[in-house]
Amino acid sequence: MRTPIIAGNWKMYKTLPESVDFVRELAPRLASFSGVERVVCPTFVALAAVAEALKGTPVKVGAQNVHWEAQGAFTSQIAPTMLQGLVEYVIIGHSEARAYLHETDEDINRKVKAALAYGLKPILAVGESLVQNEAGETEQFVGGQVRAALDGISAENMANIVIAYEPIWAIGTGKNASGELANSIIGGTIRGTLTQLYGSSVAQSVRIQYGGSVKPGNMAEYMGQPDIDGALVGGASLKVEDFAQLVEAAAKAKGV
Ligand code: 13P
């Protein structure tokens, strides 16, 4: 069985003290749902303090991006070596990084490889725009993103990768994809692509999240779907009560 994973992507929200206060309040609220993997992804400046505050709790830490080089003259960037020992997960390929930082499929592939090489687990984000969705290009586009990001990645490495399907039109818009639609892209397109690349047993073992306007009120709809293994959550992960309700809903729906 695939362990559900709920990750909070805090984006560019919360100062360092706010981040630490938040996780001190959040961790005890999430303590009892041990069947669900719980992750917070704060900004880089708060990572060390949040990791320290979460020591001894079941809540794990993720970064929001990583560079592919081990070190070097890359002003403003963070190397995978700098995240080692600090985080377990790293979000790679988020649509905001693709759009605003102009990350290409090739960059994302390099980042996935570098993360794995340094023992970090990528949360690989993929998803189509509204224009692509309306043009009926979702399956081809998302399948292509998955293939490009995983180029050269071995089947063994897939045990350390989580994929997040985040349709861009659903992010921060309140216009979430229906559970059925998300399940069809995750189960059909993404697992279908993984089956072609690695065979069905690997494809069935990889955890795939949905992301895009996930809230306590719609969480059960996603977690009731057979191919959806959790959520990558923006806005609702910034509130302790909402985060706790998401995790509780996941535990309930998956019976863990
Ligand atoms: P929202 O949950 O705010 O729509 O953001 C989703 C997201 O981008 C998570 O990575």
XYZ file of N, CA and C and ligand atoms in Angstrom:
778
model
N 0.825 -1.205 0.000
C 0.000 0.000 0.000
C 0.864 1.263 0.000
N 0.411 2.271 -0.729
C 1.161 3.531 -0.789
C 0.759 4.413 0.402
N 1.747 4.852 1.173
C 1.474 5.718 2.328
C 1.079 7.112 1.844
N -0.088 7.601 2.241
C -0.473 8.950 1.817
C 0.515 10.003 2.330
N 0.699 11.036 1.537
C 1.635 12.106 1.925
C 0.990 13.469 1.683
N 0.921 14.257 2.743
C 0.379 15.619 2.644
C 1.545 16.575 2.864
N 1.821 17.407 1.884
C 2.922 18.357 2.015
C 2.391 19.777 1.898
N 2.808 20.629 2.809
C 2.438 22.038 2.772
C 3.536 22.833 2.085
N 3.195 23.440 0.962
C 4.131 24.320 0.257
C 3.815 25.745 0.675
N 4.671 26.301 1.510
C 4.388 27.634 2.058
C 4.715 28.757 1.093
N 5.332 28.428 -0.038
C 5.675 29.460 -1.027
C 6.404 30.612 -0.327
N 6.146 31.868 -0.705
C 6.860 32.994 -0.081
C 5.999 33.602 1.026
N 5.607 32.736 1.969
C 4.818 33.167 3.117
C 5.534 32.782 4.405
N 5.297 33.525 5.444
C 5.783 33.309 6.810
C 7.257 33.687 6.975
N 7.475 34.607 7.924
C 8.841 34.973 8.324
C 9.420 33.825 9.141
N 10.691 33.952 9.503
C 11.326 32.897 10.305
C 10.590 32.684 11.639
N 10.386 33.757 12.454
C 9.673 33.511 13.715
C 8.263 32.971 13.503
N 7.584 33.452 12.476
C 6.221 32.935 12.216
C 6.257 31.451 11.868
N 7.281 31.051 11.112
C 7.401 29.652 10.700
C 7.620 28.739 11.902
N 8.508 29.193 12.794
C 8.819 28.378 13.984
C 7.600 28.291 14.901
N 6.946 29.409 15.138
C 5.739 29.392 15.980
C 4.686 28.466 15.386
N 4.556 28.530 14.067
C 3.535 27.735 13.384
C 3.781 26.241 13.586
N 5.017 25.790 13.360
C 5.247 24.340 13.460
C 5.191 23.849 14.909
N 5.497 24.742 15.859
C 5.367 24.357 17.284
C 3.906 24.081 17.615
N 3.022 24.833 16.984
C 1.595 24.625 17.218
C 1.080 23.442 16.382
N 1.629 23.321 15.163
C 1.130 22.292 14.238
C 1.513 20.864 14.658
N 2.767 20.680 15.060
C 3.277 19.324 15.290
C 2.411 18.505 16.250
N 2.032 19.052 17.415
C 1.190 18.246 18.301
C -0.177 17.917 17.698
N -0.677 18.826 16.836
C -1.984 18.585 16.197
C -1.919 17.435 15.199
N -0.722 17.165 14.665
C -0.581 16.119 13.642
C -0.037 14.817 14.221
N 0.201 14.819 15.522
C 0.928 13.698 16.130
C 0.207 12.360 15.977
N -1.121 12.372 15.965
C -1.812 11.077 16.040
C -2.078 10.402 14.686
N -1.725 11.038 13.595
C -2.063 10.445 12.290
C -0.845 9.783 11.658
N -0.385 8.717 12.305
C 0.905 8.150 11.898
C 0.852 7.407 10.562
N -0.354 7.143 10.055
C -0.455 6.475 8.757
C -0.283 7.421 7.583
N -0.162 8.714 7.878
C -0.016 9.720 6.821
C 1.341 10.396 6.990
N 2.095 10.513 5.913
C 3.347 11.247 5.991
C 3.030 12.741 5.942
N 3.602 13.520 6.864
C 3.281 14.939 6.994
C 4.547 15.764 6.780
N 4.479 16.723 5.867
C 5.669 17.478 5.466
C 5.335 18.968 5.383
N 6.246 19.802 5.886
C 6.117 21.250 5.636
C 7.320 21.730 4.828
N 7.056 22.629 3.891
C 8.117 23.177 3.033
C 8.174 24.692 3.203
N 8.927 25.161 4.204
C 9.051 26.610 4.431
C 10.021 27.250 3.451
N 10.192 28.562 3.576
C 11.197 29.255 2.754
C 12.600 28.827 3.210
N 13.588 29.066 2.374
C 14.954 28.653 2.702
C 15.440 29.240 4.030
N 15.132 30.527 4.270
C 15.682 31.157 5.483
C 15.144 30.520 6.763
N 13.985 29.884 6.680
C 13.396 29.297 7.884
C 13.698 27.802 8.025
N 14.337 27.206 7.017
C 14.492 25.739 7.018
C 15.204 25.214 8.268
N 16.353 25.810 8.602
C 17.145 25.263 9.708
C 16.386 25.375 11.029
N 15.765 26.508 11.251
C 15.045 26.712 12.516
C 13.811 25.814 12.598
N 13.127 25.634 11.461
C 11.946 24.763 11.445
C 12.366 23.304 11.661
N 13.465 22.910 11.006
C 13.958 21.536 11.181
C 14.307 21.288 12.647
N 14.925 22.262 13.279
C 15.282 22.144 14.696
C 14.020 22.040 15.564
N 13.051 22.890 15.272
C 11.814 22.892 16.066
C 11.024 21.595 15.904
N 11.202 20.930 14.752
C 10.424 19.701 14.489
C 11.172 18.428 14.887
N 12.397 18.574 15.383
C 13.161 17.391 15.818
C 12.359 16.615 16.853
N 12.314 15.299 16.672
C 11.592 14.477 17.646
C 10.093 14.435 17.403
N 9.611 15.134 16.371
C 8.189 15.065 16.009
C 8.083 14.275 14.693
N 6.890 13.828 14.351
C 6.767 13.073 13.096
C 6.637 13.954 11.861
N 6.683 15.257 12.024
C 6.504 16.149 10.871
C 7.859 16.361 10.191
N 7.883 16.104 8.885
C 9.125 16.202 8.125
C 9.235 17.552 7.409
N 10.445 17.827 6.939
C 10.697 19.124 6.322
C 11.116 18.942 4.866
N 10.644 19.857 4.022
C 11.045 19.867 2.623
C 11.466 21.267 2.215
N 12.306 21.360 1.188
C 12.674 22.658 0.616
C 11.793 22.897 -0.611
N 11.790 24.140 -1.083
C 10.925 24.485 -2.229
C 11.634 24.465 -3.571
N 12.956 24.272 -3.545
C 13.719 24.194 -4.790
C 15.144 23.792 -4.450
N 15.941 23.536 -5.441
C 17.350 23.185 -5.249
C 18.067 23.392 -6.588
N 19.354 23.731 -6.514
C 20.157 23.803 -7.736
C 20.741 22.422 -8.026
N 21.248 22.230 -9.239
C 21.781 20.898 -9.574
C 23.272 20.744 -9.284
N 23.973 21.884 -9.122
C 25.413 21.781 -8.843
C 25.655 21.626 -7.340
N 26.741 20.949 -6.994
C 27.064 20.726 -5.584
C 27.513 22.010 -4.895
N 28.092 22.914 -5.647
C 28.486 24.248 -5.165
C 28.909 25.059 -6.385
N 29.172 26.334 -6.203
C 29.667 27.102 -7.345
C 29.219 28.535 -7.342
N 29.609 29.250 -8.396
C 29.287 30.667 -8.528
C 27.894 30.804 -9.131
N 26.897 30.566 -8.302
C 25.500 30.658 -8.741
C 24.756 31.523 -7.725
N 24.992 32.827 -7.801
C 24.412 33.772 -6.846
C 22.914 33.542 -6.688
N 22.466 33.455 -5.456
C 21.053 33.312 -5.066
C 20.582 31.863 -5.013
N 21.410 30.916 -5.454
C 20.949 29.528 -5.530
C 21.350 28.708 -4.294
N 20.684 27.584 -4.090
C 20.931 26.695 -2.953
C 21.311 25.316 -3.492
N 22.458 24.813 -3.043
C 22.952 23.526 -3.544
C 22.334 22.358 -2.776
N 22.257 21.191 -3.435
C 21.732 20.012 -2.728
C 22.561 19.655 -1.497
N 23.876 19.904 -1.552
C 24.733 19.614 -0.392
C 24.311 20.441 0.823
N 23.744 21.621 0.584
C 23.352 22.509 1.686
C 22.046 22.065 2.332
N 21.311 21.236 1.600
C 20.032 20.752 2.133
C 20.178 19.402 2.826
N 21.312 18.755 2.581
C 21.532 17.434 3.182
C 21.496 17.529 4.704
N 20.769 16.635 5.326
C 20.693 16.617 6.782
C 19.676 17.612 7.319
N 19.199 18.493 6.465
C 18.255 19.529 6.887
C 16.833 19.157 6.483
N 16.699 18.607 5.275
C 15.370 18.279 4.755
C 15.370 16.849 4.208
N 14.163 16.286 4.144
C 14.033 14.966 3.512
C 13.540 15.122 2.065
N 12.690 16.126 1.862
C 12.058 16.320 0.547
C 12.480 17.643 -0.089
N 12.322 17.721 -1.394
C 12.499 18.995 -2.083
C 11.522 19.064 -3.267
N 10.764 20.151 -3.312
C 9.842 20.358 -4.435
C 10.664 20.772 -5.655
N 10.437 20.104 -6.761
C 11.154 20.426 -8.008
C 10.130 20.552 -9.132
N 10.271 21.619 -9.914
C 9.402 21.773 -11.082
C 8.057 22.399 -10.787
N 7.933 23.095 -9.640
C 6.659 23.761 -9.363
C 6.354 24.745 -10.500
N 5.086 24.888 -10.837
C 4.725 25.736 -11.986
C 5.156 27.184 -11.777
N 5.210 27.631 -10.513
C 5.644 29.012 -10.270
C 7.137 29.164 -10.558
N 7.923 28.129 -10.242
C 9.361 28.170 -10.563
C 9.562 28.027 -12.079
N 8.723 27.213 -12.711
C 8.819 27.094 -14.181
C 8.492 28.433 -14.819
N 7.448 29.109 -14.310
C 6.998 30.362 -14.945
C 7.900 31.540 -14.587
N 8.125 31.770 -13.298
C 8.811 33.001 -12.885
C 10.330 32.871 -12.919
N 10.841 31.665 -12.704
C 12.301 31.475 -12.739
C 12.731 30.851 -14.065
N 11.779 30.678 -14.957
C 12.051 30.175 -16.310
C 12.752 28.814 -16.294
N 12.369 27.960 -15.364
C 12.974 26.619 -15.320
C 12.442 25.784 -16.485
N 13.361 25.122 -17.165
C 12.980 24.284 -18.299
C 12.886 22.827 -17.854
N 12.328 21.998 -18.726
C 12.281 20.556 -18.445
C 13.683 20.002 -18.213
N 14.636 20.553 -18.958
C 16.023 20.078 -18.810
C 16.602 20.456 -17.435
N 16.338 21.673 -17.001
C 16.775 22.091 -15.655
C 16.163 21.166 -14.608
N 14.876 20.894 -14.783
C 14.152 20.107 -13.793
C 14.707 18.684 -13.740
N 15.031 18.138 -14.890
C 15.658 16.813 -14.938
C 17.006 16.820 -14.192
N 17.791 17.858 -14.396
C 19.080 17.961 -13.693
C 18.869 18.056 -12.188
N 17.868 18.812 -11.794
C 17.583 18.985 -10.368
C 17.135 17.669 -9.735
N 16.285 16.926 -10.441
C 15.825 15.631 -9.917
C 17.032 14.711 -9.722
N 17.899 14.668 -10.717
C 19.086 13.807 -10.624
C 19.983 14.237 -9.464
N 20.196 15.553 -9.339
C 21.076 16.048 -8.270
C 20.474 15.750 -6.901
N 19.182 15.984 -6.755
C 18.532 15.722 -5.465
C 18.739 14.257 -5.065
N 18.453 13.358 -5.991
C 18.596 11.927 -5.701
C 20.044 11.582 -5.360
N 20.978 12.176 -6.078
C 22.399 11.884 -5.856
C 22.839 12.287 -4.453
N 22.180 13.293 -3.881
C 22.540 13.752 -2.543
C 21.545 13.276 -1.483
N 20.743 12.300 -1.828
C 19.873 11.674 -0.831
C 18.636 12.466 -0.474
N 18.250 13.412 -1.333
C 17.013 14.167 -1.107
C 15.909 13.552 -1.955
N 14.685 13.592 -1.458
C 13.568 12.996 -2.206
C 12.803 14.091 -2.955
N 12.805 14.045 -4.274
C 12.064 15.060 -5.035
C 10.542 14.881 -4.918
N 9.860 16.001 -4.771
C 8.417 16.046 -5.035
C 8.333 16.750 -6.385
N 8.163 15.984 -7.419
C 8.204 16.499 -8.790
C 6.823 17.007 -9.191
N 6.736 18.324 -9.451
C 5.437 18.906 -9.785
C 5.270 19.058 -11.300
N 4.103 18.661 -11.765
C 3.754 18.779 -13.186
C 2.320 19.292 -13.280
N 1.957 19.841 -14.436
C 0.575 20.289 -14.599
C 0.440 21.235 -15.774
N -0.741 21.226 -16.348
C -0.988 21.999 -17.575
C -1.638 23.343 -17.277
N -1.514 24.264 -18.226
C -2.166 25.576 -18.108
C -3.637 25.461 -18.526
N -4.364 26.540 -18.282
C -5.776 26.566 -18.679
C -5.915 26.437 -20.200
N -5.041 27.151 -20.920
C -5.092 27.120 -22.391
C -4.861 25.683 -22.888
N -3.875 25.016 -22.324
C -3.599 23.629 -22.723
C -4.761 22.721 -22.354
N -5.318 22.974 -21.174
C -6.441 22.156 -20.727
C -7.617 22.295 -21.679
N -7.928 23.544 -22.030
C -9.087 23.786 -22.896
C -8.853 23.310 -24.322
N -7.583 23.219 -24.712
C -7.260 22.724 -26.056
C -7.181 21.187 -26.088
N -7.435 20.562 -24.950
C -7.401 19.094 -24.907
C -5.989 18.520 -24.949
N -5.035 19.324 -24.487
C -3.636 18.884 -24.573
C -3.070 18.355 -23.264
N -3.928 18.250 -22.248
C -3.437 17.901 -20.905
C -2.625 16.615 -20.890
N -3.191 15.554 -21.452
C -2.534 14.242 -21.326
C -1.162 14.245 -21.985
N -1.123 14.820 -23.177
C 0.140 14.831 -23.913
C 1.172 15.709 -23.200
N 0.719 16.852 -22.691
C 1.651 17.785 -22.054
C 2.175 17.230 -20.735
N 1.268 16.758 -19.894
C 1.682 16.246 -18.582
C 2.543 14.986 -18.745
N 2.151 14.119 -19.644
C 2.963 12.924 -19.926
C 4.368 13.316 -20.364
N 4.454 14.357 -21.197
C 5.747 14.845 -21.679
C 6.590 15.431 -20.548
N 5.940 16.156 -19.634
C 6.679 16.713 -18.490
C 7.262 15.600 -17.622
N 6.474 14.557 -17.410
C 6.935 13.424 -16.586
C 8.128 12.745 -17.258
N 7.997 12.470 -18.530
C 9.102 11.825 -19.275
C 10.380 12.652 -19.236
N 10.234 13.965 -19.459
C 11.415 14.835 -19.507
C 12.087 14.911 -18.134
N 11.285 15.039 -17.094
C 11.855 15.179 -15.747
C 12.565 13.905 -15.305
N 12.066 12.753 -15.795
C 12.606 11.464 -15.325
C 13.614 10.861 -16.301
N 13.993 11.623 -17.301
C 14.945 11.097 -18.286
C 16.228 10.634 -17.581
N 16.582 9.375 -17.748
C 17.815 8.857 -17.145
C 17.682 8.428 -15.690
N 16.474 8.511 -15.134
C 16.255 8.090 -13.740
C 15.910 6.597 -13.720
N 16.594 5.843 -12.863
C 16.388 4.389 -12.835
C 15.104 4.011 -12.103
N 14.651 2.794 -12.339
C 13.455 2.282 -11.654
C 13.670 2.267 -10.143
N 14.882 1.934 -9.701
C 15.178 1.877 -8.250
C 14.979 3.255 -7.612
N 15.370 4.285 -8.351
C 15.236 5.637 -7.817
C 13.784 6.075 -7.652
N 12.879 5.431 -8.373
C 11.483 5.867 -8.310
C 10.872 5.672 -6.918
N 11.499 4.817 -6.097
C 11.014 4.638 -4.720
C 11.207 5.911 -3.900
N 12.089 6.797 -4.372
C 12.383 8.022 -3.613
C 11.795 9.277 -4.248
N 10.891 9.078 -5.201
C 10.278 10.231 -5.871
C 8.770 10.248 -5.628
N 8.261 11.427 -5.309
C 6.817 11.648 -5.239
C 6.491 12.572 -6.409
N 5.371 12.324 -7.071
C 4.948 13.222 -8.151
C 3.710 13.985 -7.678
N 3.644 15.274 -8.031
C 2.451 16.063 -7.693
C 1.829 16.573 -8.987
N 0.571 16.208 -9.206
C -0.154 16.753 -10.358
C -0.862 18.027 -9.919
N -0.386 19.152 -10.431
C -0.953 20.448 -10.065
C -1.347 21.212 -11.324
N -2.607 21.095 -11.741
C -3.031 21.897 -12.903
C -2.900 23.380 -12.555
N -2.232 24.139 -13.424
C -1.926 25.541 -13.108
C -3.205 26.346 -12.865
N -4.238 26.018 -13.619
C -5.502 26.752 -13.492
C -6.200 26.521 -12.157
N -5.739 25.536 -11.413
C -6.369 25.235 -10.116
C -5.574 25.804 -8.943
N -4.365 26.310 -9.220
C -3.492 26.765 -8.127
C -3.883 28.159 -7.669
N -4.276 28.244 -6.398
C -4.586 29.545 -5.791
C -5.810 30.216 -6.371
N -6.600 29.484 -7.127
C -7.739 30.099 -7.809
C -9.077 29.754 -7.149
N -9.067 28.744 -6.293
C -10.326 28.264 -5.721
C -11.107 27.425 -6.722
N -10.531 27.255 -7.925
C -11.204 26.490 -8.979
C -10.515 25.122 -9.074
N -10.796 24.276 -8.093
C -10.079 23.003 -8.021
C -10.587 21.996 -9.046
N -9.691 21.095 -9.465
C -10.101 20.017 -10.375
C -11.013 19.063 -9.607
N -11.966 18.448 -10.281
C -12.801 17.470 -9.580
C -11.938 16.259 -9.223
N -12.377 15.528 -8.216
C -11.639 14.328 -7.808
C -11.497 13.355 -8.968
N -12.577 13.240 -9.732
C -12.578 12.292 -10.862
C -11.577 12.685 -11.946
N -11.555 13.987 -12.254
C -10.617 14.470 -13.277
C -9.173 14.278 -12.806
N -8.910 14.691 -11.552
C -7.549 14.544 -11.017
C -7.145 13.071 -11.028
N -8.072 12.204 -10.642
C -7.740 10.773 -10.616
C -7.456 10.243 -12.012
N -8.164 10.777 -13.004
C -7.953 10.244 -14.350
C -6.590 10.674 -14.911
N -6.161 11.890 -14.588
C -4.829 12.304 -15.056
C -3.747 11.568 -14.256
N -3.956 11.467 -12.947
C -2.954 10.802 -12.102
C -2.887 9.305 -12.421
N -4.049 8.668 -12.453
C -4.072 7.213 -12.678
C -3.815 6.846 -14.128
N -4.446 7.618 -15.041
C -4.324 7.290 -16.460
C -3.031 7.825 -17.052
N -2.910 9.140 -17.074
C -1.775 9.750 -17.770
C -0.444 9.526 -17.038
N -0.405 9.872 -15.755
C 0.897 9.822 -15.059
C 1.303 8.376 -14.765
N 0.403 7.583 -14.176
C 0.781 6.173 -13.953
C 0.960 5.441 -15.288
N 0.193 5.859 -16.290
C 0.347 5.254 -17.618
C 1.740 5.512 -18.177
N 2.199 6.757 -18.010
C 3.554 7.095 -18.478
C 4.597 6.319 -17.677
N 4.396 6.226 -16.361
C 5.346 5.470 -15.526
C 5.352 3.987 -15.914
N 4.190 3.475 -16.305
C 4.122 2.066 -16.730
C 4.962 1.856 -17.986
N 4.831 2.809 -18.922
C 5.638 2.695 -20.151
C 7.130 2.778 -19.838
N 7.479 3.630 -18.888
C 8.903 3.837 -18.585
C 9.501 2.732 -17.722
N 8.709 2.260 -16.739
C 9.295 1.379 -15.717
C 8.539 0.073 -15.491
N 7.402 -0.091 -16.149
C 6.599 -1.294 -15.898
C 5.563 -1.030 -14.820
N 4.571 -1.931 -14.755
C 3.408 -1.604 -13.924
C 3.684 -1.704 -12.430
N 4.603 -2.553 -11.989
C 4.764 -2.646 -10.537
C 5.412 -1.381 -9.979
N 6.352 -0.790 -10.697
C 6.919 0.499 -10.267
C 5.836 1.580 -10.366
N 5.101 1.592 -11.471
C 4.072 2.624 -11.668
C 3.036 2.597 -10.545
N 2.707 1.394 -10.083
C 1.704 1.276 -9.021
C 2.269 1.639 -7.652
N 3.590 1.658 -7.529
C 4.182 1.914 -6.209
C 4.531 3.386 -5.975
N 4.587 4.180 -7.046
C 4.968 5.598 -6.891
C 3.785 6.393 -6.319
N 4.097 7.246 -5.353
C 3.031 8.065 -4.779
C 2.816 9.325 -5.613
N 1.540 9.612 -5.885
C 1.209 10.776 -6.711
C 0.152 11.617 -5.987
N 0.511 12.885 -5.778
C -0.395 13.808 -5.077
C -1.192 14.645 -6.075
N -2.292 15.191 -5.587
C -2.987 16.242 -6.332
C -2.689 17.564 -5.633
N -2.596 18.654 -6.387
C -2.453 19.977 -5.792
C -3.209 21.006 -6.605
N -3.776 21.989 -5.911
C -4.520 23.062 -6.585
C -5.817 23.319 -5.852
N -5.813 24.352 -4.986
C -7.000 24.733 -4.217
C -7.553 23.595 -3.361
N -6.643 22.788 -2.798
C -7.081 21.752 -1.849
C -7.416 22.441 -0.519
N -8.584 22.103 0.012
C -9.060 22.691 1.269
C -9.656 21.565 2.116
N -9.866 21.817 3.418
C -10.489 20.769 4.232
C -11.811 20.285 3.627
N -12.563 21.196 3.010
C -13.869 20.839 2.467
C -13.836 19.956 1.231
N -12.729 19.914 0.488
C -12.699 19.054 -0.705
C -11.669 17.924 -0.597
N -10.990 17.848 0.527
C -9.924 16.845 0.676
C -10.444 15.411 0.534
N -11.603 15.159 1.144
C -12.136 13.779 1.122
C -12.422 13.336 -0.316
N -12.825 14.294 -1.157
C -13.126 13.975 -2.562
C -11.872 13.437 -3.272
N -10.726 14.019 -2.955
C -9.485 13.539 -3.578
C -9.022 12.228 -2.959
N -9.072 12.184 -1.642
C -8.513 11.014 -0.971
C -9.392 9.778 -1.140
N -10.623 9.989 -1.588
C -11.504 8.857 -1.890
C -11.182 8.230 -3.242
N -10.312 8.855 -4.005
C -9.955 8.344 -5.337
C -8.815 7.326 -5.225
N -8.896 6.248 -5.997
C -7.912 5.173 -5.815
C -6.480 5.527 -6.190
N -6.293 6.455 -7.126
C -4.920 6.727 -7.580
C -4.278 7.940 -6.914
N -5.027 8.653 -6.093
C -4.494 9.875 -5.468
C -3.976 9.551 -4.063
N -2.709 9.862 -3.852
C -2.037 9.432 -2.615
C -1.751 10.562 -1.647
N -2.414 11.695 -1.842
C -2.176 12.804 -0.931
C -2.279 14.113 -1.665
N -1.770 15.170 -1.032
C -1.929 16.487 -1.629
C -0.701 17.354 -1.379
N -0.445 18.228 -2.349
C 0.552 19.285 -2.193
C -0.276 20.563 -2.058
N -0.183 21.184 -0.893
C -1.157 22.206 -0.520
C -0.476 23.549 -0.304
N -1.031 24.591 -0.908
C -0.513 25.931 -0.695
C -1.282 26.621 0.425
N -2.259 27.440 0.040
C -2.990 28.301 0.981
C -3.461 27.616 2.263
N -4.080 26.450 2.143
C -4.645 25.806 3.335
C -3.563 25.278 4.282
N -2.335 25.153 3.785
C -1.261 24.650 4.665
C -0.695 25.750 5.548
N -1.169 26.976 5.347
C -0.664 28.111 6.133
C -1.466 28.317 7.411
N -2.509 27.478 7.586
C -3.335 27.593 8.791
C -3.301 26.266 9.538
N -2.994 26.329 10.820
C -2.844 25.101 11.613
C -4.110 24.252 11.552
N -5.247 24.877 11.767
C -6.498 24.117 11.824
C -6.781 23.430 10.482
N -6.588 24.155 9.383
C -6.831 23.583 8.057
C -5.863 22.432 7.774
N -4.595 22.626 8.091
C -3.579 21.588 7.858
C -3.969 20.317 8.627
N -4.346 20.511 9.883
C -4.722 19.354 10.716
C -5.932 18.639 10.118
N -6.889 19.417 9.620
C -8.086 18.793 9.030
C -7.769 18.040 7.743
N -6.817 18.546 6.973
C -6.418 17.848 5.735
C -5.825 16.483 6.064
N -4.953 16.480 7.056
C -4.289 15.226 7.438
C -5.324 14.239 8.006
N -6.213 14.763 8.810
C -7.254 13.916 9.392
C -8.138 13.323 8.296
N -8.500 14.138 7.317
C -9.347 13.661 6.214
C -8.627 12.579 5.407
N -7.325 12.764 5.206
C -6.550 11.765 4.456
C -6.505 10.444 5.219
N -6.269 10.530 6.517
C -6.188 9.315 7.342
C -7.518 8.569 7.313
N -8.602 9.320 7.442
C -9.927 8.725 7.444
C -10.251 8.061 6.122
N -10.033 8.800 5.027
C -10.405 8.298 3.699
C -9.589 7.057 3.317
N -8.335 7.028 3.701
C -7.483 5.894 3.316
C -7.504 4.790 4.370
N -8.207 5.033 5.489
C -8.308 4.012 6.546
C -6.965 3.709 7.191
N -6.142 4.770 7.395
C -4.824 4.537 8.017
C -4.693 5.312 9.328
P -3.023 26.300 -3.444
O -3.323 25.136 -2.516
O -2.915 27.597 -2.711
O -3.953 26.327 -4.609
O -1.554 26.041 -4.034
C -1.263 24.804 -4.594
C 0.194 24.717 -4.828
O 0.735 25.381 -5.690
C 0.974 23.805 -3.974
O 2.251 23.609 -4.474
